[in-house]
Amino acid sequence: MKFNYQIILSFLGLLLVLNGAFMLLSLPFSFYYEEQSWVGILISGLITITVGVVARLSTRKNKNKDIKKREGYLIVTLGWLCMALFGALPYVLSGSIPGFTNAFFETMSGYTTTGATIIIDIEAMPKGLLFWRSLTHWIGGMGIIVLTVAILPLLGIGGMQLFVAEAPGPTHDKLHPRITETAKRLWLIYVILTVAELVLLMLAGMNFFDAINHAMATMATGGFSTKNLSVAYYNDSPVIQYIIVFFMFLAGTNFTLTYFGFKGKFSKIINNEEFKTYLFLVLLLSVITSIVIFVNTDNSLEKAFRDGIFQVVSIVTTTGFVTADYTGWAEFTTILFFILFFTGASAGSTSGGIKIVRLLILVKNSILEIKRQIHPSAVIPVRFNKRAVSQSISYNISAFILIYIIIFFLGSLVMSLAGLDFNSSLGAVAATLGNIGPGIGSVGPVNNFAHISLFGQWFLSFLMLLGRLELFTVLILFSPYFWSKS
Amino acid sequence: MKFNYQIILSFLGLLLVLNGAFMLLSLPFSFYYEEQSWVGILISGLITITVGVVARLSTRKNKNKDIKKREGYLIVTLGWLCMALFGALPYVLSGSIPGFTNAFFETMSGYTTTGATIIIDIEAMPKGLLFWRSLTHWIGGMGIIVLTVAILPLLGIGGMQLFVAEAPGPTHDKLHPRITETAKRLWLIYVILTVAELVLLMLAGMNFFDAINHAMATMATGGFSTKNLSVAYYNDSPVIQYIIVFFMFLAGTNFTLTYFGFKGKFSKIINNEEFKTYLFLVLLLSVITSIVIFVNTDNSLEKAFRDGIFQVVSIVTTTGFVTADYTGWAEFTTILFFILFFTGASAGSTSGGIKIVRLLILVKNSILEIKRQIHPSAVIPVRFNKRAVSQSISYNISAFILIYIIIFFLGSLVMSLAGLDFNSSLGAVAATLGNIGPGIGSVGPVNNFAHISLFGQWFLSFLMLLGRLELFTVLILFSPYFWSKS
């Protein structure tokens, strides 16, 4: 098959134009806070827009053609990569993050809504660039919504076709025009929730700048904060922390379900197995963690509960905000949170990780396997939301989880070569592949990624992209099948 | 369905009679070394035989009936449990391991061919009990051979029906009389290889007592040594260590293949995909590990290679003999060996862990999944040894691996409650579930399990049994489907 590289280039051009325009949104903050860094931001925006416009103009003859499936894979991966390459410019050209590797890591961490940072003194950064940093989260979150709800199901990635009630069937080879429709609806919810959180945070006493940054980072399940202490800065404002918990939980919920909620169709939410499991998991683990905190520290019951629910929701949703060091309470919680690095929240949300629905289907299959062994002649399919899960989806999910684990193990080996110890290697890989942010060990919740070698930063950036794009979207590009003519 | 408890009891009685007879084999060593502990061993043997005979006599009317599948599951799990309960008697009654929990842990570690020990000063133990300790390995190894080659395929456990070329089909509901035939053949090989290793070790300079103990522990992929330093005691005898490497490798090979080797059918060996992968994996990892050792220590090239190949083969085959501390070379090797705790060697061998064939099939499926996404309408089955793998086996393997990982994670949480730190919790669970022996952290290759709490020892004993019986054989007993009438 021949690829239509023109259409790919045209699409990347469009992304760059939008990306450049977004950069310019940081300028008002630079001006307001009278920072010199506005020059770097402006130049970055103009460069990005110019490159985008040139790419668009050079390919304008092809722009009305349909995008084929294989081109779809290329556009998604190259798109994210282009965004991160150009998105790093404001940091570099303003001099606020001097090295390109560091800047690229920070940007990839932003767009993939990971939240791992190499910045040691966040509060010393120019406000304009802090805004840009949170904005990369928010843009990444928008990308994820359209990706998981509309594009990945069409590309047949990781059984995603199953998870989204509203998505068109997986058999179409051409990207459906309905994408735009679905995406617009869900973006509207995304914007409404972000604004709602912003307003509530301000009512709870946060200033506008911190509120907009935290709201964007929450809804993207990103985790970049404007404070060195992350959300622990607001330990004296329980209301602020509970507001963030609430919106993190929403950001980890399938946006299609939230859409049904807005339309008043609550039965769709109540009957969704993934949502019920997500809610149950969060409540159960919050209670367990709170008890562990209460027993092992001299915190009040309220503070123990708040830290417990905050950290459980923050890690399950892969946000990565921190109110307390979960590796400092007990070995039990260190291991518990390490396990939660893998789960993730709902499919169709902005969260990363394996996703609850995949685990749910595999756990169900495993339990049924016991039944199948007792009745070997009976055909016993896995059911999800009252429908039988097809064999091809089961295969797909099982392959996804195995590849996830293999990448985790091999990645940990690579990071040990980059100089990390046992805990930190496992933690850094699980936290970047799952788009969490903070890990354990030397990249734990009270540390950062600044000490990672340049090689290590490139490698972890790659893992963030791999995890964010549900593995297959990227891996498929490395397969000979993809490039073969048949 | 009603169980024929009589037939189960009768079978357990037979096992106990054999077990008691085996105990008496330790007596000559007690007499030769003039140890007082012969009394305890004799009494244990007589008690075990008596209980066994009583169980047989009380049920002799039913002994000619066929054993049904469900009874098979019960016999296997209860059988292993009974062996361990009675097998602990010699330690307790001789006073050489005072606490019953400790003695049970050591015995379960023996029969499951794990090799994790709670004995701090091994060389201070009476020789008769050291022989009994190695013998529990060897008996466990015999049990595993008949189990994996003949019984589990019939019970449909974990896709085992696929792995053994000679095994009867998985559709029979009644245990086939051919089991006895197959088992006898493979036991003969097991005995021949043990004797061969014994003779070679003696020719290389080991005394008879140490040679027979190490030979039994090797062929069972157990790992109990008669020396406090394990095989590192023989660091000045490279020939001894290379002999052990060779036999560990054989013990990790499918015994059916070794049988073909004895019959001169080498093409069956050369064309076996699992064997090729096993050989390739061992060679590749030995070279990598040797390089790491050579770079990080001042060992000679020969010693680096010897430690490298010894530890790789020891851990991949789940033997657990130690010639050097693999957690002391580099973080890279710590993580590498931690990963190897999960793989195991060949199905149909005495090794534990997930087994290479299961991983091979899942890796193949994952690679094909990429091809399937590009050609969604094509049916692309996984092939193993040139035959298509059925859907039910794929499901089974995928369920096996997921349950393995879930048990690993939850088990680590439990061990953290038992007071272990992050590394040690993960290490202890992976090393017992995979029937390796030594783990990492405080249960690493130069440590032992003596410091684990009584609760922790019971829990790890359970994990050893679970891993040894390929998970499902035990888990199925906890399912309501198993006990329901239909």
PDB file of N, CA and C in Angstrom, chain B residues 31 63 231-232 309 367 384 387 483:
ATOM      1  N   PHE B  31      22.586 -43.690  61.062  1.00  0.00           N
ATOM      2  CA  PHE B  31      23.410 -44.727  61.705  1.00  0.00           C
ATOM      3  C   PHE B  31      24.871 -44.524  61.343  1.00  0.00           C
ATOM      4  N   LYS B  63     -11.180 -49.481  45.818  1.00  0.00           N
ATOM      5  CA  LYS B  63      -9.929 -49.075  45.168  1.00  0.00           C
ATOM      6  C   LYS B  63      -9.859 -49.396  43.683  1.00  0.00           C
ATOM      7  N   VAL B 231      26.303 -23.782  46.620  1.00  0.00           N
ATOM      8  CA  VAL B 231      27.337 -24.304  45.716  1.00  0.00           C
ATOM      9  C   VAL B 231      28.554 -23.368  45.649  1.00  0.00           C
ATOM     10  N   ALA B 232      28.441 -22.177  46.259  1.00  0.00           N
ATOM     11  CA  ALA B 232      29.612 -21.303  46.348  1.00  0.00           C
ATOM     12  C   ALA B 232      30.721 -21.967  47.171  1.00  0.00           C
ATOM     13  N   ILE B 309      26.738 -18.113  33.911  1.00  0.00           N
ATOM     14  CA  ILE B 309      25.934 -19.232  33.397  1.00  0.00           C
ATOM     15  C   ILE B 309      25.310 -20.014  34.557  1.00  0.00           C
ATOM     16  N   ILE B 367       2.457 -10.469  18.946  1.00  0.00           N
ATOM     17  CA  ILE B 367       3.032  -9.984  17.692  1.00  0.00           C
ATOM     18  C   ILE B 367       1.996 -10.115  16.574  1.00  0.00           C
ATOM     19  N   PHE B 384       2.245 -23.283  17.250  1.00  0.00           N
ATOM     20  CA  PHE B 384       3.318 -23.743  18.143  1.00  0.00           C
ATOM     21  C   PHE B 384       3.725 -25.129  17.681  1.00  0.00           C
ATOM     22  N   ARG B 387       1.748 -26.460  14.782  1.00  0.00           N
ATOM     23  CA  ARG B 387       0.312 -26.693  14.857  1.00  0.00           C
ATOM     24  C   ARG B 387      -0.405 -25.453  15.393  1.00  0.00           C
ATOM     25  N   TRP B 483     -17.813 -27.314  43.586  1.00  0.00           N
ATOM     26  CA  TRP B 483     -18.605 -28.036  44.586  1.00  0.00           C
ATOM     27  C   TRP B 483     -20.075 -28.144  44.204  1.00  0.00           C
TER      28      TRP B 483
END
